Every structure is written in structure tokens, then in C-alpha cells.
mmCIF file of C-alpha atoms in Angstrom:
data_model
loop_
_atom_site.group_PDB
_atom_site.id
_atom_site.type_symbol
_atom_site.label_atom_id
_atom_site.label_comp_id
_atom_site.label_asym_id
_atom_site.label_seq_id
_atom_site.Cartn_x
_atom_site.Cartn_y
_atom_site.Cartn_z
ATOM 1 C CA MET A 29 -12.643 24.534 -18.941
ATOM 2 C CA LYS A 30 -8.986 22.765 -19.896
ATOM 3 C CA LYS A 31 -7.452 24.882 -17.101
ATOM 4 C CA ILE A 32 -10.313 23.695 -13.872
ATOM 5 C CA TYR A 33 -9.999 20.897 -14.481
ATOM 6 C CA LEU A 34 -5.524 20.445 -14.221
ATOM 7 C CA LEU A 35 -6.330 23.111 -11.366
ATOM 8 C CA ILE A 36 -9.278 20.425 -9.374
ATOM 9 C CA PRO A 37 -6.280 17.103 -9.073
ATOM 10 C CA ILE A 38 -3.587 20.107 -7.832
ATOM 11 C CA TYR A 39 -6.028 21.185 -5.769
ATOM 12 C CA PHE A 40 -6.919 17.810 -3.779
ATOM 13 C CA ILE A 41 -3.299 16.541 -3.862
ATOM 14 C CA PHE A 42 -1.517 19.731 -1.657
ATOM 15 C CA SER A 43 -5.223 19.976 0.625
ATOM 16 C CA CYS A 44 -4.753 15.718 1.551
ATOM 17 C CA GLU A 45 -1.403 16.460 1.752
ATOM 18 C CA GLU A 46 -1.234 18.999 3.854
ATOM 19 C CA LYS A 47 -4.813 16.875 5.684
ATOM 20 C CA VAL A 48 -1.650 14.157 5.864
ATOM 21 C CA ARG A 49 0.619 16.342 8.154
ATOM 22 C CA GLU A 50 -1.710 17.923 10.291
ATOM 23 C CA ILE A 51 -2.526 13.853 11.214
ATOM 24 C CA LYS A 52 0.507 12.553 11.646
ATOM 25 C CA LYS A 53 1.860 15.132 13.842
ATOM 26 C CA GLN A 54 -1.573 14.821 16.233
ATOM 27 C CA ASN A 55 -0.366 10.804 16.483
ATOM 28 C CA SER A 56 3.027 11.519 16.193
ATOM 29 C CA SER A 57 3.951 10.409 19.275
ATOM 30 C CA LYS A 58 1.705 7.661 18.633
ATOM 31 C CA PRO A 59 2.264 3.794 16.315
ATOM 32 C CA ILE A 60 1.174 3.826 12.753
ATOM 33 C CA TYR A 61 -1.191 0.558 13.743
ATOM 34 C CA SER A 62 -3.287 1.893 16.995
ATOM 35 C CA GLN A 63 -4.007 5.032 14.841
ATOM 36 C CA LYS A 64 -7.613 3.863 13.944
ATOM 37 C CA LYS A 65 -8.303 7.509 12.968
ATOM 38 C CA SER A 66 -5.717 7.650 10.464
ATOM 39 C CA GLU A 67 -6.592 3.982 9.019
ATOM 40 C CA ASN A 68 -9.987 5.993 8.309
ATOM 41 C CA GLU A 69 -7.645 8.335 6.913
ATOM 42 C CA LEU A 70 -5.990 6.340 5.095
ATOM 43 C CA ASP A 71 -8.912 5.262 3.323
ATOM 44 C CA THR A 72 -10.087 8.548 2.803
ATOM 45 C CA LYS A 73 -7.083 9.944 1.121
ATOM 46 C CA LEU A 74 -6.946 7.546 -1.437
ATOM 47 C CA LYS A 75 -10.887 8.832 -1.968
ATOM 48 C CA VAL A 76 -9.919 11.995 -2.819
ATOM 49 C CA ARG A 77 -6.208 10.845 -4.505
ATOM 50 C CA THR A 78 -8.797 8.383 -7.025
ATOM 51 C CA SER A 79 -11.731 10.919 -8.306
ATOM 52 C CA LYS A 80 -11.690 10.495 -11.582
ATOM 53 C CA GLN A 81 -9.637 13.997 -11.979
ATOM 54 C CA THR A 82 -6.623 11.263 -11.613
ATOM 55 C CA ASN A 83 -7.010 10.085 -15.011
ATOM 56 C CA ASN A 84 -3.166 10.786 -16.039
ATOM 57 C CA PHE A 85 -1.992 7.513 -14.408
ATOM 58 C CA GLU A 86 -0.713 5.762 -16.997
ATOM 59 C CA LEU A 87 1.990 8.402 -16.998
ATOM 60 C CA GLY A 88 3.651 6.921 -13.947
ATOM 61 C CA LYS A 89 5.515 3.797 -13.005
ATOM 62 C CA LEU A 90 4.750 0.085 -14.250
ATOM 63 C CA ILE A 91 4.801 -2.245 -11.418
ATOM 64 C CA LEU A 92 4.097 -5.747 -11.378
ATOM 65 C CA VAL A 93 0.362 -6.542 -9.420
ATOM 66 C CA SER A 94 0.233 -10.040 -9.920
ATOM 67 C CA ALA A 95 2.230 -12.907 -12.171
ATOM 68 C CA GLY A 96 2.469 -11.384 -15.315
ATOM 69 C CA GLN A 97 1.197 -8.659 -15.041
ATOM 70 C CA MET A 98 2.559 -5.229 -14.788
ATOM 71 C CA ARG A 99 0.116 -1.386 -14.383
ATOM 72 C CA SER A 100 0.461 1.360 -14.081
ATOM 73 C CA SER A 101 1.794 3.776 -10.479
ATOM 74 C CA LYS A 102 1.678 6.636 -9.182
ATOM 75 C CA GLU A 103 4.296 7.586 -5.993
ATOM 76 C CA ILE A 104 2.570 8.705 -3.268
ATOM 77 C CA LYS A 105 3.082 9.088 0.275
ATOM 78 C CA LEU A 106 0.240 8.753 3.798
ATOM 79 C CA LEU A 107 0.151 8.498 6.995
ATOM 80 C CA GLY A 108 4.153 9.733 7.164
ATOM 81 C CA CYS A 109 5.250 6.398 4.480
ATOM 82 C CA ASP A 110 5.572 6.030 1.195
ATOM 83 C CA PHE A 111 3.023 3.741 -1.379
ATOM 84 C CA ASP A 112 2.150 3.236 -4.777
ATOM 85 C CA VAL A 113 -1.427 3.045 -5.953
ATOM 86 C CA VAL A 114 -2.757 1.585 -9.017
ATOM 87 C CA ILE A 115 -5.210 2.816 -10.238
ATOM 88 C CA LEU A 116 -7.865 1.430 -12.854
ATOM 89 C CA GLY A 117 -10.896 3.509 -15.273
ATOM 90 C CA GLU A 118 -12.309 6.885 -12.845
ATOM 91 C CA ASN A 119 -12.316 5.642 -9.186
ATOM 92 C CA ASP A 120 -10.702 2.052 -8.868
ATOM 93 C CA THR A 121 -7.860 1.722 -6.570
ATOM 94 C CA VAL A 122 -7.019 -1.601 -7.488
ATOM 95 C CA TYR A 123 -3.201 -2.276 -5.803
ATOM 96 C CA LEU A 124 -1.909 -0.792 -2.578
ATOM 97 C CA THR A 125 1.451 -1.443 -2.072
ATOM 98 C CA THR A 126 4.400 -0.217 0.360
ATOM 99 C CA ASN A 127 7.707 -1.398 1.636
ATOM 100 C CA ASP A 128 8.203 1.269 3.764
ATOM 101 C CA LYS A 129 9.414 0.458 6.875
ATOM 102 C CA LYS A 130 8.291 2.370 9.123
ATOM 103 C CA PHE A 131 4.361 1.247 7.386
ATOM 104 C CA VAL A 132 3.238 -1.426 10.500
ATOM 105 C CA THR A 133 0.008 -3.155 9.953
ATOM 106 C CA PRO A 134 -2.958 -3.709 13.015
ATOM 107 C CA GLU A 135 -1.359 -6.837 13.521
ATOM 108 C CA LYS A 136 2.470 -5.454 13.716
ATOM 109 C CA ILE A 137 3.671 -7.159 11.236
ATOM 110 C CA SER A 138 5.735 -4.807 9.154
ATOM 111 C CA VAL A 139 8.113 -4.920 6.520
ATOM 112 C CA GLY A 140 11.912 -6.390 6.538
ATOM 113 C CA MET A 141 10.417 -8.949 9.591
ATOM 114 C CA LYS A 142 11.364 -12.732 9.417
ATOM 115 C CA PHE A 143 9.049 -15.625 8.304
ATOM 116 C CA SER A 144 9.816 -17.245 11.855
ATOM 117 C CA GLU A 145 8.781 -13.690 13.356
ATOM 118 C CA ILE A 146 4.987 -13.697 12.114
ATOM 119 C CA PRO A 147 2.982 -16.078 14.434
ATOM 120 C CA GLU A 148 2.297 -19.448 12.886
ATOM 121 C CA ASN A 149 -1.348 -19.237 12.498
ATOM 122 C CA LEU A 150 -0.428 -16.508 9.759
ATOM 123 C CA ARG A 151 2.488 -18.216 8.611
ATOM 124 C CA GLU A 152 0.281 -21.537 8.123
ATOM 125 C CA LYS A 153 -2.004 -19.385 5.910
ATOM 126 C CA ILE A 154 1.081 -18.746 3.234
ATOM 127 C CA ASN A 155 0.571 -18.844 -0.355
ATOM 128 C CA LYS A 156 2.604 -18.445 -3.239
ATOM 129 C CA GLU A 157 1.652 -17.225 -6.935
ATOM 130 C CA ASN A 158 4.528 -18.797 -9.712
ATOM 131 C CA GLY A 159 6.244 -16.562 -10.974
ATOM 132 C CA TRP A 160 5.167 -13.488 -8.570
ATOM 133 C CA GLY A 161 6.035 -14.296 -4.653
ATOM 134 C CA TYR A 162 4.809 -15.330 -1.763
ATOM 135 C CA PHE A 163 2.273 -13.910 0.552
ATOM 136 C CA ILE A 164 -0.795 -14.294 3.482
ATOM 137 C CA GLU A 165 -3.311 -11.901 3.882
ATOM 138 C CA LEU A 166 -3.762 -11.209 7.188
ATOM 139 C CA ASP A 167 -6.664 -10.375 9.331
ATOM 140 C CA SER A 168 -6.645 -6.558 7.949
ATOM 141 C CA LYS A 169 -7.095 -7.515 4.566
ATOM 142 C CA TRP A 170 -3.364 -6.364 4.280
ATOM 143 C CA CYS A 171 -1.291 -8.920 2.955
ATOM 144 C CA ILE A 172 2.388 -8.952 3.342
ATOM 145 C CA GLY A 173 4.754 -10.495 0.455
ATOM 146 C CA PHE A 174 8.108 -12.918 0.454
ATOM 147 C CA CYS A 175 10.468 -12.696 -2.891
ATOM 148 C CA GLU A 176 12.112 -15.895 -2.356
ATOM 149 C CA GLY A 177 15.100 -16.518 -5.865
ATOM 150 C CA THR A 178 15.351 -14.278 -9.057
ATOM 151 C CA SER A 179 11.531 -14.787 -9.867
ATOM 152 C CA CYS A 180 10.184 -14.592 -6.315
ATOM 153 C CA THR A 181 8.790 -17.990 -6.653
ATOM 154 C CA ASP A 182 11.786 -20.097 -7.694
ATOM 155 C CA LYS A 183 13.731 -20.977 -3.914
ATOM 156 C CA SER A 184 11.180 -22.141 -0.920
ATOM 157 C CA ILE A 185 10.083 -19.872 1.673
ATOM 158 C CA SER A 186 12.237 -20.464 5.048
ATOM 159 C CA GLU A 187 11.803 -18.577 8.180
ATOM 160 C CA ASN A 188 15.001 -15.876 7.720
ATOM 161 C CA SER A 189 12.901 -14.997 4.249
ATOM 162 C CA GLU A 190 12.071 -11.594 5.214
ATOM 163 C CA ILE A 191 8.685 -10.124 4.442
ATOM 164 C CA LYS A 192 9.531 -7.303 1.751
ATOM 165 C CA TRP A 193 6.372 -5.886 0.404
ATOM 166 C CA ILE A 194 2.760 -5.367 2.105
ATOM 167 C CA PHE A 195 -0.268 -5.065 -0.210
ATOM 168 C CA LYS A 196 -3.807 -4.669 -0.534
ATOM 169 C CA ARG A 197 -5.191 -5.294 -4.212
ATOM 170 C CA LYS A 198 -8.100 -6.577 -5.504
#
């Protein structure tokens, strides 16, 4: 019985990777933000990878998901981009993050863009989480993160501040 539980996650992981390669191949000429099917595929792949066969996430690397809260994560590749995902329990994705410059949000925002390049209406929505960073929640529910100083919030954000990561969290 234990052998079956070990084979099921391996099957899903490898079959999902193949599907992601197929999607990427089909849509390789389009930017990621314009791939509605791919956005749906992203959600689908996360659901497959977060099924109850993934109870071994505690073996992953630790990442800071909020001020003072570290969680075990797993590195995954979705739509040709590197992500870290944090899963709690059997099927609850609580944090998804990337610092891959190839990932573009539906708002056409990516890692490395300067604060001054972000539309004014979004810049007004800046939040500060002491000891974790500055962030802006986009209409797509993706958030863009900035880190200024050693604690990521001990310096003020400036026009030259760059987006360091993009994330979604529960």
C-alpha cells in the first residue's frame, strides 16, 4: 500500500510537467499574461500538485511568507517560470511566489520593474509589513513585493525601488 502512495505523486508530477511543456510549446509566441488558458492551467496544476499525496512538503526549504512567519516550501516550475509554493494540510495552497523575471502579471508587471514604472493608481495602494517588505495588491490578486534595507522595510520606498518578487497568499 505504501508503494502506491509513493508512485501516485511521482505520476502526477511527471505528467503535469509534460502538460506544462505542451502548453508552453503551443503558446510560446504569446506573452504569459495574455494566455487565459495558461492562467487556468496554472490553477489546475497547483490543484494537482497540492493534492493529498503531497504531505511531504515539510522537507522543502523555508521561506518567509509574512513578518515573523516561515513556512516550508517546494520549488516548482509552472508555465516555464520558477515558483515556490507553500501548502498546509492536504490541499491548501497558502503562498505562491516567484522572482522569475519571465513571469508577467495580467497587468503586465514583472520582477525588476521600478516603482516609477508602475501606474500611479497602483502606487497609491502601497502597504508596509514591518520586517517583511512593501507590497501592492494588483486587481488580478497577484501582489508585487519590494525590499528596502536589511529588514526590507527599514528604508523608504523610492522611485528607483525594484520589484523583488511577485506572490499570492491566503
